C-alpha cells in the first residue's frame, strides 16, 4: 500500500528515448530519436488576433490564494479547477493561483498564467521567450538536499552551461543502454507477466502496481546504469521502495490525493518534509550506483566534465524521477485502457501483432514500424492521461502569446502554467476530444503527433541541449508499444482495471 500511494503522488514527471533492429533480434536495438518527419506546430501570428487583457485575478495579497488552494486540493480537484475557470472567463488563458501557497509556504509565489489549449501551450517550449530555471513543479522547488545539494539537469535552464553537459550525458546514457534495452525490457516483462499469471491462478486476481515497479526498477537499472540490482540484496528488495519514498516526500506539497480531508491539508500540504526521512535509502541508492555503475559514472566524468557526485545525483534523478516515476504512472493508465475495453480493441491489437510478428518471434523496435494500431493506442493513452499534468515556464522577456482566438501580453518574469489534460482535449485540434479513439494516430492521423505534448515538446520534436524536451521520449513510446505487442503475443485477452488484472487468456 505504501508503494502504491507513493506512485500516485509522483504523477507530475517523466523522462526517458530509442533506434532499431530486426524483429528477430533485439540485443543491438537502438531506437530512432525522431520517429516521425513531421515538423513541430508553429505558433499563430499574434498580430492577426485581437489583443485581450488576460482575465482572472490573484485576489488579495497573501490571502487571495487560499480559496484557489482549497479548490485545487479539496473542493474541485485539478481538472474541475481548470475547467471551471476556463468556462468562467471564456478564455483558455487566464490568471489564477496554483499551490503550494500562503500561509504555509511564504516564500512561494502561487500566481500563474494558466494555459489550457494546444496553440497557447506551444509557447512553453520556445526557449527564446521562456526559461525553465527551477520551475519543474512551479515556483515551489523541493530542497536540493534531495539531490545531494546539486541542481540536477531538470532544474537547469538551457542558458546555463551545465545544462548542455547533463543533457548530452543523458542522451549518451540512452545510446549506451540501447544495446541491452530491448532484451532487458522483454526479459523483465515476462517475469512480471509470470507473476501476474501465478497470482491470478492462486487468488483470482493480481494487484499489479507493486509488480510493475519491481519490473521497472530491474529493467531500468540494468539499461540506464549498467548495474544489476541482484548483486545487492537490499537494493533488489527495497530499491523501488526507496525511490517511492524519495519521490513522494518531494512532491507532497504539490499533489492532490483527494483522500481524507481536512487531514490531507493539515498533514500533507502544510509543510515540506525533511530529506532526513529518506536520506538512508537515498544514500544506499547512491552507493549502489557508485559501486556497480562505475562505467556510466566514468563516462559522465571523462566525456562530459561532471564530478563523480554530479554524475551520480543526475543518474539517480533520471532513474527515479523521470524513468521509474513516469513509467509507474503511465503503464497503469495503458493497462487499464486496454484491459477494461469493451469495444473489441483487444482483438484488433492481437490480430495486428500476430500478423506482423506471430506469437513467438522475438520482438524489437523494428517490429513496431508497421504496428500502427499498437503505436496509436500508446499515443492516445498519452494524450488523455499524460504522466506530466503540469508544464511550467517563466517569461524570459516581454512577449505576445497567441491562443486560437486572442492575443495576450506576457511580462518578463511571469510564470506560465500549462495544464496538459485540458490542452490535449482541445476540440479545435482533436475530433471528439474527450473520447478514447484507438486509431486516432493511424495513417493521416499521424499528423496530430505535432500536438502531442506529453514530453515537454511535440512528439515530432527532437530533444537537444537547446531545449528541455525529454531526452528519452522515443524510448518511452517504443517501450510501451513493445509491452503491448508482447502482451498480445502471449495472450488472447486480458481483463482488469487501473490496479488489478482479473483474468488472462493465453494465446492458442
PDB file of N, CA and C in Angstrom, residues 284-372:
ATOM      1  N   UNK A 284      21.868   4.683   0.108  1.00  0.00           N
ATOM      2  CA  UNK A 284      22.074   3.309  -0.366  1.00  0.00           C
ATOM      3  C   UNK A 284      21.998   3.232  -1.885  1.00  0.00           C
ATOM      4  N   UNK A 285      21.071   3.963  -2.484  1.00  0.00           N
ATOM      5  CA  UNK A 285      20.972   4.002  -3.942  1.00  0.00           C
ATOM      6  C   UNK A 285      22.197   4.672  -4.543  1.00  0.00           C
ATOM      7  N   UNK A 286      22.671   5.740  -3.908  1.00  0.00           N
ATOM      8  CA  UNK A 286      23.879   6.430  -4.360  1.00  0.00           C
ATOM      9  C   UNK A 286      25.064   5.466  -4.331  1.00  0.00           C
ATOM     10  N   UNK A 287      25.229   4.765  -3.220  1.00  0.00           N
ATOM     11  CA  UNK A 287      26.341   3.820  -3.090  1.00  0.00           C
ATOM     12  C   UNK A 287      26.248   2.698  -4.124  1.00  0.00           C
ATOM     13  N   UNK A 288      25.028   2.248  -4.393  1.00  0.00           N
ATOM     14  CA  UNK A 288      24.819   1.181  -5.386  1.00  0.00           C
ATOM     15  C   UNK A 288      25.319   1.635  -6.763  1.00  0.00           C
ATOM     16  N   UNK A 289      24.978   2.861  -7.166  1.00  0.00           N
ATOM     17  CA  UNK A 289      25.438   3.372  -8.468  1.00  0.00           C
ATOM     18  C   UNK A 289      26.949   3.567  -8.455  1.00  0.00           C
ATOM     19  N   UNK A 290      27.465   4.103  -7.351  1.00  0.00           N
ATOM     20  CA  UNK A 290      28.906   4.350  -7.266  1.00  0.00           C
ATOM     21  C   UNK A 290      29.701   3.055  -7.391  1.00  0.00           C
ATOM     22  N   UNK A 291      29.195   1.970  -6.805  1.00  0.00           N
ATOM     23  CA  UNK A 291      29.924   0.704  -6.804  1.00  0.00           C
ATOM     24  C   UNK A 291      29.683  -0.126  -8.053  1.00  0.00           C
ATOM     25  N   UNK A 292      28.445  -0.102  -8.571  1.00  0.00           N
ATOM     26  CA  UNK A 292      28.092  -1.034  -9.641  1.00  0.00           C
ATOM     27  C   UNK A 292      27.764  -0.356 -10.975  1.00  0.00           C
ATOM     28  N   UNK A 293      27.750   0.961 -10.989  1.00  0.00           N
ATOM     29  CA  UNK A 293      27.535   1.686 -12.241  1.00  0.00           C
ATOM     30  C   UNK A 293      28.759   2.495 -12.629  1.00  0.00           C
ATOM     31  N   UNK A 294      29.936   1.963 -12.311  1.00  0.00           N
ATOM     32  CA  UNK A 294      31.181   2.722 -12.482  1.00  0.00           C
ATOM     33  C   UNK A 294      31.421   3.144 -13.920  1.00  0.00           C
ATOM     34  N   UNK A 295      31.085   2.291 -14.869  1.00  0.00           N
ATOM     35  CA  UNK A 295      31.347   2.623 -16.271  1.00  0.00           C
ATOM     36  C   UNK A 295      30.554   3.859 -16.695  1.00  0.00           C
ATOM     37  N   UNK A 296      29.292   3.917 -16.306  1.00  0.00           N
ATOM     38  CA  UNK A 296      28.453   5.059 -16.674  1.00  0.00           C
ATOM     39  C   UNK A 296      28.920   6.315 -15.950  1.00  0.00           C
ATOM     40  N   UNK A 297      29.271   6.191 -14.673  1.00  0.00           N
ATOM     41  CA  UNK A 297      29.758   7.339 -13.907  1.00  0.00           C
ATOM     42  C   UNK A 297      31.043   7.886 -14.528  1.00  0.00           C
ATOM     43  N   UNK A 298      31.943   7.012 -14.939  1.00  0.00           N
ATOM     44  CA  UNK A 298      33.207   7.455 -15.558  1.00  0.00           C
ATOM     45  C   UNK A 298      32.958   8.185 -16.868  1.00  0.00           C
ATOM     46  N   UNK A 299      31.974   7.758 -17.619  1.00  0.00           N
ATOM     47  CA  UNK A 299      31.630   8.464 -18.858  1.00  0.00           C
ATOM     48  C   UNK A 299      31.182   9.887 -18.542  1.00  0.00           C
ATOM     49  N   UNK A 300      30.420  10.031 -17.472  1.00  0.00           N
ATOM     50  CA  UNK A 300      29.997  11.362 -17.070  1.00  0.00           C
ATOM     51  C   UNK A 300      31.175  12.246 -16.701  1.00  0.00           C
ATOM     52  N   UNK A 301      32.168  11.652 -16.063  1.00  0.00           N
ATOM     53  CA  UNK A 301      33.355  12.404 -15.670  1.00  0.00           C
ATOM     54  C   UNK A 301      34.247  12.713 -16.875  1.00  0.00           C
ATOM     55  N   UNK A 302      34.612  11.673 -17.613  1.00  0.00           N
ATOM     56  CA  UNK A 302      35.629  11.814 -18.668  1.00  0.00           C
ATOM     57  C   UNK A 302      35.099  12.475 -19.933  1.00  0.00           C
ATOM     58  N   UNK A 303      33.858  12.183 -20.300  1.00  0.00           N
ATOM     59  CA  UNK A 303      33.332  12.668 -21.582  1.00  0.00           C
ATOM     60  C   UNK A 303      32.490  13.939 -21.447  1.00  0.00           C
ATOM     61  N   UNK A 304      31.967  14.214 -20.240  1.00  0.00           N
ATOM     62  CA  UNK A 304      31.045  15.346 -20.098  1.00  0.00           C
ATOM     63  C   UNK A 304      31.421  16.313 -18.988  1.00  0.00           C
ATOM     64  N   UNK A 305      32.581  16.098 -18.376  1.00  0.00           N
ATOM     65  CA  UNK A 305      33.115  17.063 -17.424  1.00  0.00           C
ATOM     66  C   UNK A 305      32.367  17.168 -16.116  1.00  0.00           C
ATOM     67  N   UNK A 306      31.658  16.118 -15.712  1.00  0.00           N
ATOM     68  CA  UNK A 306      30.923  16.129 -14.451  1.00  0.00           C
ATOM     69  C   UNK A 306      31.768  15.541 -13.334  1.00  0.00           C
ATOM     70  N   UNK A 307      31.552  16.010 -12.132  1.00  0.00           N
ATOM     71  CA  UNK A 307      32.199  15.379 -10.982  1.00  0.00           C
ATOM     72  C   UNK A 307      31.503  14.057 -10.693  1.00  0.00           C
ATOM     73  N   UNK A 308      32.126  13.236  -9.867  1.00  0.00           N
ATOM     74  CA  UNK A 308      31.511  11.955  -9.502  1.00  0.00           C
ATOM     75  C   UNK A 308      30.127  12.169  -8.897  1.00  0.00           C
ATOM     76  N   UNK A 309      30.022  13.104  -7.961  1.00  0.00           N
ATOM     77  CA  UNK A 309      28.734  13.315  -7.291  1.00  0.00           C
ATOM     78  C   UNK A 309      27.700  13.883  -8.264  1.00  0.00           C
ATOM     79  N   UNK A 310      28.102  14.799  -9.153  1.00  0.00           N
ATOM     80  CA  UNK A 310      27.163  15.340 -10.136  1.00  0.00           C
ATOM     81  C   UNK A 310      26.628  14.238 -11.039  1.00  0.00           C
ATOM     82  N   UNK A 311      27.517  13.361 -11.483  1.00  0.00           N
ATOM     83  CA  UNK A 311      27.092  12.267 -12.357  1.00  0.00           C
ATOM     84  C   UNK A 311      26.104  11.354 -11.640  1.00  0.00           C
ATOM     85  N   UNK A 312      26.400  10.991 -10.402  1.00  0.00           N
ATOM     86  CA  UNK A 312      25.557  10.030  -9.678  1.00  0.00           C
ATOM     87  C   UNK A 312      24.207  10.651  -9.315  1.00  0.00           C
ATOM     88  N   UNK A 313      24.205  11.890  -8.847  1.00  0.00           N
ATOM     89  CA  UNK A 313      22.924  12.513  -8.483  1.00  0.00           C
ATOM     90  C   UNK A 313      22.040  12.703  -9.714  1.00  0.00           C
ATOM     91  N   UNK A 314      22.621  13.044 -10.846  1.00  0.00           N
ATOM     92  CA  UNK A 314      21.830  13.166 -12.071  1.00  0.00           C
ATOM     93  C   UNK A 314      21.355  11.805 -12.559  1.00  0.00           C
ATOM     94  N   UNK A 315      22.177  10.777 -12.421  1.00  0.00           N
ATOM     95  CA  UNK A 315      21.741   9.427 -12.773  1.00  0.00           C
ATOM     96  C   UNK A 315      20.570   8.991 -11.905  1.00  0.00           C
ATOM     97  N   UNK A 316      20.650   9.281 -10.617  1.00  0.00           N
ATOM     98  CA  UNK A 316      19.564   8.912  -9.707  1.00  0.00           C
ATOM     99  C   UNK A 316      18.280   9.643 -10.065  1.00  0.00           C
ATOM    100  N   UNK A 317      18.389  10.904 -10.475  1.00  0.00           N
ATOM    101  CA  UNK A 317      17.196  11.663 -10.841  1.00  0.00           C
ATOM    102  C   UNK A 317      16.581  11.105 -12.124  1.00  0.00           C
ATOM    103  N   UNK A 318      17.422  10.820 -13.111  1.00  0.00           N
ATOM    104  CA  UNK A 318      16.924  10.242 -14.363  1.00  0.00           C
ATOM    105  C   UNK A 318      16.268   8.895 -14.090  1.00  0.00           C
ATOM    106  N   UNK A 319      16.931   8.059 -13.311  1.00  0.00           N
ATOM    107  CA  UNK A 319      16.378   6.744 -12.978  1.00  0.00           C
ATOM    108  C   UNK A 319      15.080   6.872 -12.201  1.00  0.00           C
ATOM    109  N   UNK A 320      15.102   7.647 -11.115  1.00  0.00           N
ATOM    110  CA  UNK A 320      13.976   7.658 -10.186  1.00  0.00           C
ATOM    111  C   UNK A 320      12.848   8.588 -10.560  1.00  0.00           C
ATOM    112  N   UNK A 321      13.162   9.859 -10.802  1.00  0.00           N
ATOM    113  CA  UNK A 321      12.122  10.854 -11.046  1.00  0.00           C
ATOM    114  C   UNK A 321      11.555  10.715 -12.450  1.00  0.00           C
ATOM    115  N   UNK A 322      12.446  10.626 -13.427  1.00  0.00           N
ATOM    116  CA  UNK A 322      11.994  10.641 -14.816  1.00  0.00           C
ATOM    117  C   UNK A 322      11.512   9.277 -15.293  1.00  0.00           C
ATOM    118  N   UNK A 323      12.392   8.277 -15.233  1.00  0.00           N
ATOM    119  CA  UNK A 323      12.079   6.980 -15.831  1.00  0.00           C
ATOM    120  C   UNK A 323      11.142   6.147 -14.958  1.00  0.00           C
ATOM    121  N   UNK A 324      11.575   5.824 -13.758  1.00  0.00           N
ATOM    122  CA  UNK A 324      10.787   4.991 -12.845  1.00  0.00           C
ATOM    123  C   UNK A 324       9.465   5.663 -12.487  1.00  0.00           C
ATOM    124  N   UNK A 325       9.537   6.950 -12.109  1.00  0.00           N
ATOM    125  CA  UNK A 325       8.316   7.669 -11.728  1.00  0.00           C
ATOM    126  C   UNK A 325       7.346   7.810 -12.881  1.00  0.00           C
ATOM    127  N   UNK A 326       7.872   8.181 -14.064  1.00  0.00           N
ATOM    128  CA  UNK A 326       6.998   8.373 -15.220  1.00  0.00           C
ATOM    129  C   UNK A 326       6.327   7.101 -15.683  1.00  0.00           C
ATOM    130  N   UNK A 327       7.102   6.036 -15.835  1.00  0.00           N
ATOM    131  CA  UNK A 327       6.525   4.757 -16.254  1.00  0.00           C
ATOM    132  C   UNK A 327       5.545   4.220 -15.213  1.00  0.00           C
ATOM    133  N   UNK A 328       5.828   4.459 -13.929  1.00  0.00           N
ATOM    134  CA  UNK A 328       4.944   3.971 -12.868  1.00  0.00           C
ATOM    135  C   UNK A 328       3.562   4.604 -12.948  1.00  0.00           C
ATOM    136  N   UNK A 329       3.478   5.804 -13.502  1.00  0.00           N
ATOM    137  CA  UNK A 329       2.194   6.464 -13.684  1.00  0.00           C
ATOM    138  C   UNK A 329       1.560   6.073 -15.013  1.00  0.00           C
ATOM    139  N   UNK A 330       2.370   6.010 -16.057  1.00  0.00           N
ATOM    140  CA  UNK A 330       1.826   5.788 -17.401  1.00  0.00           C
ATOM    141  C   UNK A 330       1.347   4.355 -17.636  1.00  0.00           C
ATOM    142  N   UNK A 331       2.119   3.361 -17.217  1.00  0.00           N
ATOM    143  CA  UNK A 331       1.756   1.973 -17.536  1.00  0.00           C
ATOM    144  C   UNK A 331       0.413   1.552 -16.941  1.00  0.00           C
ATOM    145  N   UNK A 332       0.076   1.909 -15.696  1.00  0.00           N
ATOM    146  CA  UNK A 332      -1.267   1.564 -15.213  1.00  0.00           C
ATOM    147  C   UNK A 332      -2.378   2.178 -16.066  1.00  0.00           C
ATOM    148  N   UNK A 333      -2.170   3.403 -16.563  1.00  0.00           N
ATOM    149  CA  UNK A 333      -3.166   4.010 -17.457  1.00  0.00           C
ATOM    150  C   UNK A 333      -3.296   3.208 -18.743  1.00  0.00           C
ATOM    151  N   UNK A 334      -2.174   2.776 -19.285  1.00  0.00           N
ATOM    152  CA  UNK A 334      -2.177   1.989 -20.517  1.00  0.00           C
ATOM    153  C   UNK A 334      -2.840   0.630 -20.297  1.00  0.00           C
ATOM    154  N   UNK A 335      -2.486  -0.038 -19.208  1.00  0.00           N
ATOM    155  CA  UNK A 335      -3.082  -1.345 -18.912  1.00  0.00           C
ATOM    156  C   UNK A 335      -4.590  -1.228 -18.692  1.00  0.00           C
ATOM    157  N   UNK A 336      -5.000  -0.211 -17.958  1.00  0.00           N
ATOM    158  CA  UNK A 336      -6.419  -0.024 -17.695  1.00  0.00           C
ATOM    159  C   UNK A 336      -7.185   0.243 -18.992  1.00  0.00           C
ATOM    160  N   UNK A 337      -6.618   1.068 -19.859  1.00  0.00           N
ATOM    161  CA  UNK A 337      -7.254   1.386 -21.136  1.00  0.00           C
ATOM    162  C   UNK A 337      -7.523   0.121 -21.940  1.00  0.00           C
ATOM    163  N   UNK A 338      -6.557  -0.773 -21.981  1.00  0.00           N
ATOM    164  CA  UNK A 338      -6.681  -1.986 -22.784  1.00  0.00           C
ATOM    165  C   UNK A 338      -7.524  -3.046 -22.078  1.00  0.00           C
ATOM    166  N   UNK A 339      -7.229  -3.286 -20.791  1.00  0.00           N
ATOM    167  CA  UNK A 339      -7.868  -4.399 -20.073  1.00  0.00           C
ATOM    168  C   UNK A 339      -9.351  -4.152 -19.811  1.00  0.00           C
ATOM    169  N   UNK A 340      -9.766  -2.889 -19.735  1.00  0.00           N
ATOM    170  CA  UNK A 340     -11.175  -2.591 -19.451  1.00  0.00           C
ATOM    171  C   UNK A 340     -11.982  -2.306 -20.718  1.00  0.00           C
ATOM    172  N   UNK A 341     -11.351  -2.347 -21.873  1.00  0.00           N
ATOM    173  CA  UNK A 341     -12.039  -2.004 -23.116  1.00  0.00           C
ATOM    174  C   UNK A 341     -13.137  -3.020 -23.452  1.00  0.00           C
ATOM    175  N   UNK A 342     -14.258  -2.506 -23.964  1.00  0.00           N
ATOM    176  CA  UNK A 342     -15.388  -3.357 -24.339  1.00  0.00           C
ATOM    177  C   UNK A 342     -15.756  -3.189 -25.815  1.00  0.00           C
ATOM    178  N   UNK A 343     -14.860  -2.605 -26.604  1.00  0.00           N
ATOM    179  CA  UNK A 343     -15.188  -2.281 -28.000  1.00  0.00           C
ATOM    180  C   UNK A 343     -14.569  -3.228 -29.015  1.00  0.00           C
ATOM    181  N   UNK A 344     -13.866  -4.259 -28.563  1.00  0.00           N
ATOM    182  CA  UNK A 344     -13.194  -5.161 -29.495  1.00  0.00           C
ATOM    183  C   UNK A 344     -11.772  -4.754 -29.807  1.00  0.00           C
ATOM    184  N   UNK A 345     -11.227  -3.794 -29.055  1.00  0.00           N
ATOM    185  CA  UNK A 345      -9.864  -3.319 -29.295  1.00  0.00           C
ATOM    186  C   UNK A 345      -8.843  -4.443 -29.141  1.00  0.00           C
ATOM    187  N   UNK A 346      -9.022  -5.299 -28.142  1.00  0.00           N
ATOM    188  CA  UNK A 346      -8.027  -6.350 -27.912  1.00  0.00           C
ATOM    189  C   UNK A 346      -7.912  -7.287 -29.104  1.00  0.00           C
ATOM    190  N   UNK A 347      -9.034  -7.621 -29.723  1.00  0.00           N
ATOM    191  CA  UNK A 347      -8.996  -8.498 -30.896  1.00  0.00           C
ATOM    192  C   UNK A 347      -8.234  -7.841 -32.035  1.00  0.00           C
ATOM    193  N   UNK A 348      -8.407  -6.530 -32.200  1.00  0.00           N
ATOM    194  CA  UNK A 348      -7.707  -5.805 -33.263  1.00  0.00           C
ATOM    195  C   UNK A 348      -6.206  -5.732 -32.973  1.00  0.00           C
ATOM    196  N   UNK A 349      -5.843  -5.502 -31.719  1.00  0.00           N
ATOM    197  CA  UNK A 349      -4.430  -5.472 -31.356  1.00  0.00           C
ATOM    198  C   UNK A 349      -3.791  -6.841 -31.563  1.00  0.00           C
ATOM    199  N   UNK A 350      -4.494  -7.872 -31.109  1.00  0.00           N
ATOM    200  CA  UNK A 350      -3.984  -9.242 -31.261  1.00  0.00           C
ATOM    201  C   UNK A 350      -3.758  -9.578 -32.734  1.00  0.00           C
ATOM    202  N   UNK A 351      -4.717  -9.211 -33.565  1.00  0.00           N
ATOM    203  CA  UNK A 351      -4.608  -9.511 -34.993  1.00  0.00           C
ATOM    204  C   UNK A 351      -3.419  -8.787 -35.619  1.00  0.00           C
ATOM    205  N   UNK A 352      -3.217  -7.514 -35.281  1.00  0.00           N
ATOM    206  CA  UNK A 352      -2.110  -6.756 -35.866  1.00  0.00           C
ATOM    207  C   UNK A 352      -0.766  -7.308 -35.413  1.00  0.00           C
ATOM    208  N   UNK A 353      -0.633  -7.581 -34.125  1.00  0.00           N
ATOM    209  CA  UNK A 353       0.639  -8.071 -33.583  1.00  0.00           C
ATOM    210  C   UNK A 353       1.010  -9.403 -34.209  1.00  0.00           C
ATOM    211  N   UNK A 354       0.065 -10.328 -34.280  1.00  0.00           N
ATOM    212  CA  UNK A 354       0.404 -11.670 -34.763  1.00  0.00           C
ATOM    213  C   UNK A 354       0.561 -11.715 -36.274  1.00  0.00           C
ATOM    214  N   UNK A 355      -0.112 -10.816 -36.962  1.00  0.00           N
ATOM    215  CA  UNK A 355       0.067 -10.736 -38.415  1.00  0.00           C
ATOM    216  C   UNK A 355       1.481 -10.305 -38.753  1.00  0.00           C
ATOM    217  N   UNK A 356       2.047  -9.410 -37.943  1.00  0.00           N
ATOM    218  CA  UNK A 356       3.367  -8.860 -38.231  1.00  0.00           C
ATOM    219  C   UNK A 356       4.486  -9.677 -37.583  1.00  0.00           C
ATOM    220  N   UNK A 357       4.273 -10.152 -36.363  1.00  0.00           N
ATOM    221  CA  UNK A 357       5.357 -10.818 -35.630  1.00  0.00           C
ATOM    222  C   UNK A 357       5.033 -12.221 -35.155  1.00  0.00           C
ATOM    223  N   UNK A 358       3.841 -12.723 -35.448  1.00  0.00           N
ATOM    224  CA  UNK A 358       3.495 -14.050 -34.954  1.00  0.00           C
ATOM    225  C   UNK A 358       3.340 -14.050 -33.449  1.00  0.00           C
ATOM    226  N   UNK A 359       3.331 -15.223 -32.865  1.00  0.00           N
ATOM    227  CA  UNK A 359       3.158 -15.323 -31.414  1.00  0.00           C
ATOM    228  C   UNK A 359       4.443 -15.693 -30.692  1.00  0.00           C
ATOM    229  N   UNK A 360       5.510 -15.990 -31.453  1.00  0.00           N
ATOM    230  CA  UNK A 360       6.760 -16.408 -30.809  1.00  0.00           C
ATOM    231  C   UNK A 360       7.979 -15.631 -31.286  1.00  0.00           C
ATOM    232  N   UNK A 361       7.886 -14.906 -32.394  1.00  0.00           N
ATOM    233  CA  UNK A 361       9.032 -14.169 -32.919  1.00  0.00           C
ATOM    234  C   UNK A 361       9.526 -13.147 -31.906  1.00  0.00           C
ATOM    235  N   UNK A 362      10.845 -13.091 -31.748  1.00  0.00           N
ATOM    236  CA  UNK A 362      11.431 -12.136 -30.819  1.00  0.00           C
ATOM    237  C   UNK A 362      11.188 -10.711 -31.327  1.00  0.00           C
ATOM    238  N   UNK A 363      10.609  -9.892 -30.483  1.00  0.00           N
ATOM    239  CA  UNK A 363      10.280  -8.530 -30.874  1.00  0.00           C
ATOM    240  C   UNK A 363      11.495  -7.612 -30.767  1.00  0.00           C
ATOM    241  N   UNK A 364      11.491  -6.556 -31.563  1.00  0.00           N
ATOM    242  CA  UNK A 364      12.494  -5.496 -31.493  1.00  0.00           C
ATOM    243  C   UNK A 364      11.844  -4.204 -31.915  1.00  0.00           C
ATOM    244  N   UNK A 365      12.576  -3.105 -31.862  1.00  0.00           N
ATOM    245  CA  UNK A 365      11.981  -1.826 -32.244  1.00  0.00           C
ATOM    246  C   UNK A 365      11.530  -1.825 -33.697  1.00  0.00           C
ATOM    247  N   UNK A 366      12.237  -2.534 -34.572  1.00  0.00           N
ATOM    248  CA  UNK A 366      11.827  -2.611 -35.974  1.00  0.00           C
ATOM    249  C   UNK A 366      10.469  -3.282 -36.125  1.00  0.00           C
ATOM    250  N   UNK A 367      10.144  -4.164 -35.192  1.00  0.00           N
ATOM    251  CA  UNK A 367       8.855  -4.876 -35.260  1.00  0.00           C
ATOM    252  C   UNK A 367       7.687  -3.904 -35.218  1.00  0.00           C
ATOM    253  N   UNK A 368       7.900  -2.734 -34.640  1.00  0.00           N
ATOM    254  CA  UNK A 368       6.806  -1.798 -34.386  1.00  0.00           C
ATOM    255  C   UNK A 368       6.488  -0.894 -35.572  1.00  0.00           C
ATOM    256  N   UNK A 369       7.345  -0.883 -36.575  1.00  0.00           N
ATOM    257  CA  UNK A 369       7.180   0.063 -37.676  1.00  0.00           C
ATOM    258  C   UNK A 369       5.817  -0.057 -38.350  1.00  0.00           C
ATOM    259  N   UNK A 370       5.328  -1.279 -38.481  1.00  0.00           N
ATOM    260  CA  UNK A 370       4.055  -1.491 -39.166  1.00  0.00           C
ATOM    261  C   UNK A 370       2.898  -1.740 -38.206  1.00  0.00           C
ATOM    262  N   UNK A 371       3.148  -1.624 -36.905  1.00  0.00           N
ATOM    263  CA  UNK A 371       2.077  -1.821 -35.918  1.00  0.00           C
ATOM    264  C   UNK A 371       1.416  -0.485 -35.619  1.00  0.00           C
ATOM    265  N   UNK A 372       0.681   0.032 -36.587  1.00  0.00           N
ATOM    266  CA  UNK A 372       0.097   1.370 -36.458  1.00  0.00           C
ATOM    267  C   UNK A 372      -0.913   1.461 -35.322  1.00  0.00           C
TER     268      UNK A 372
END
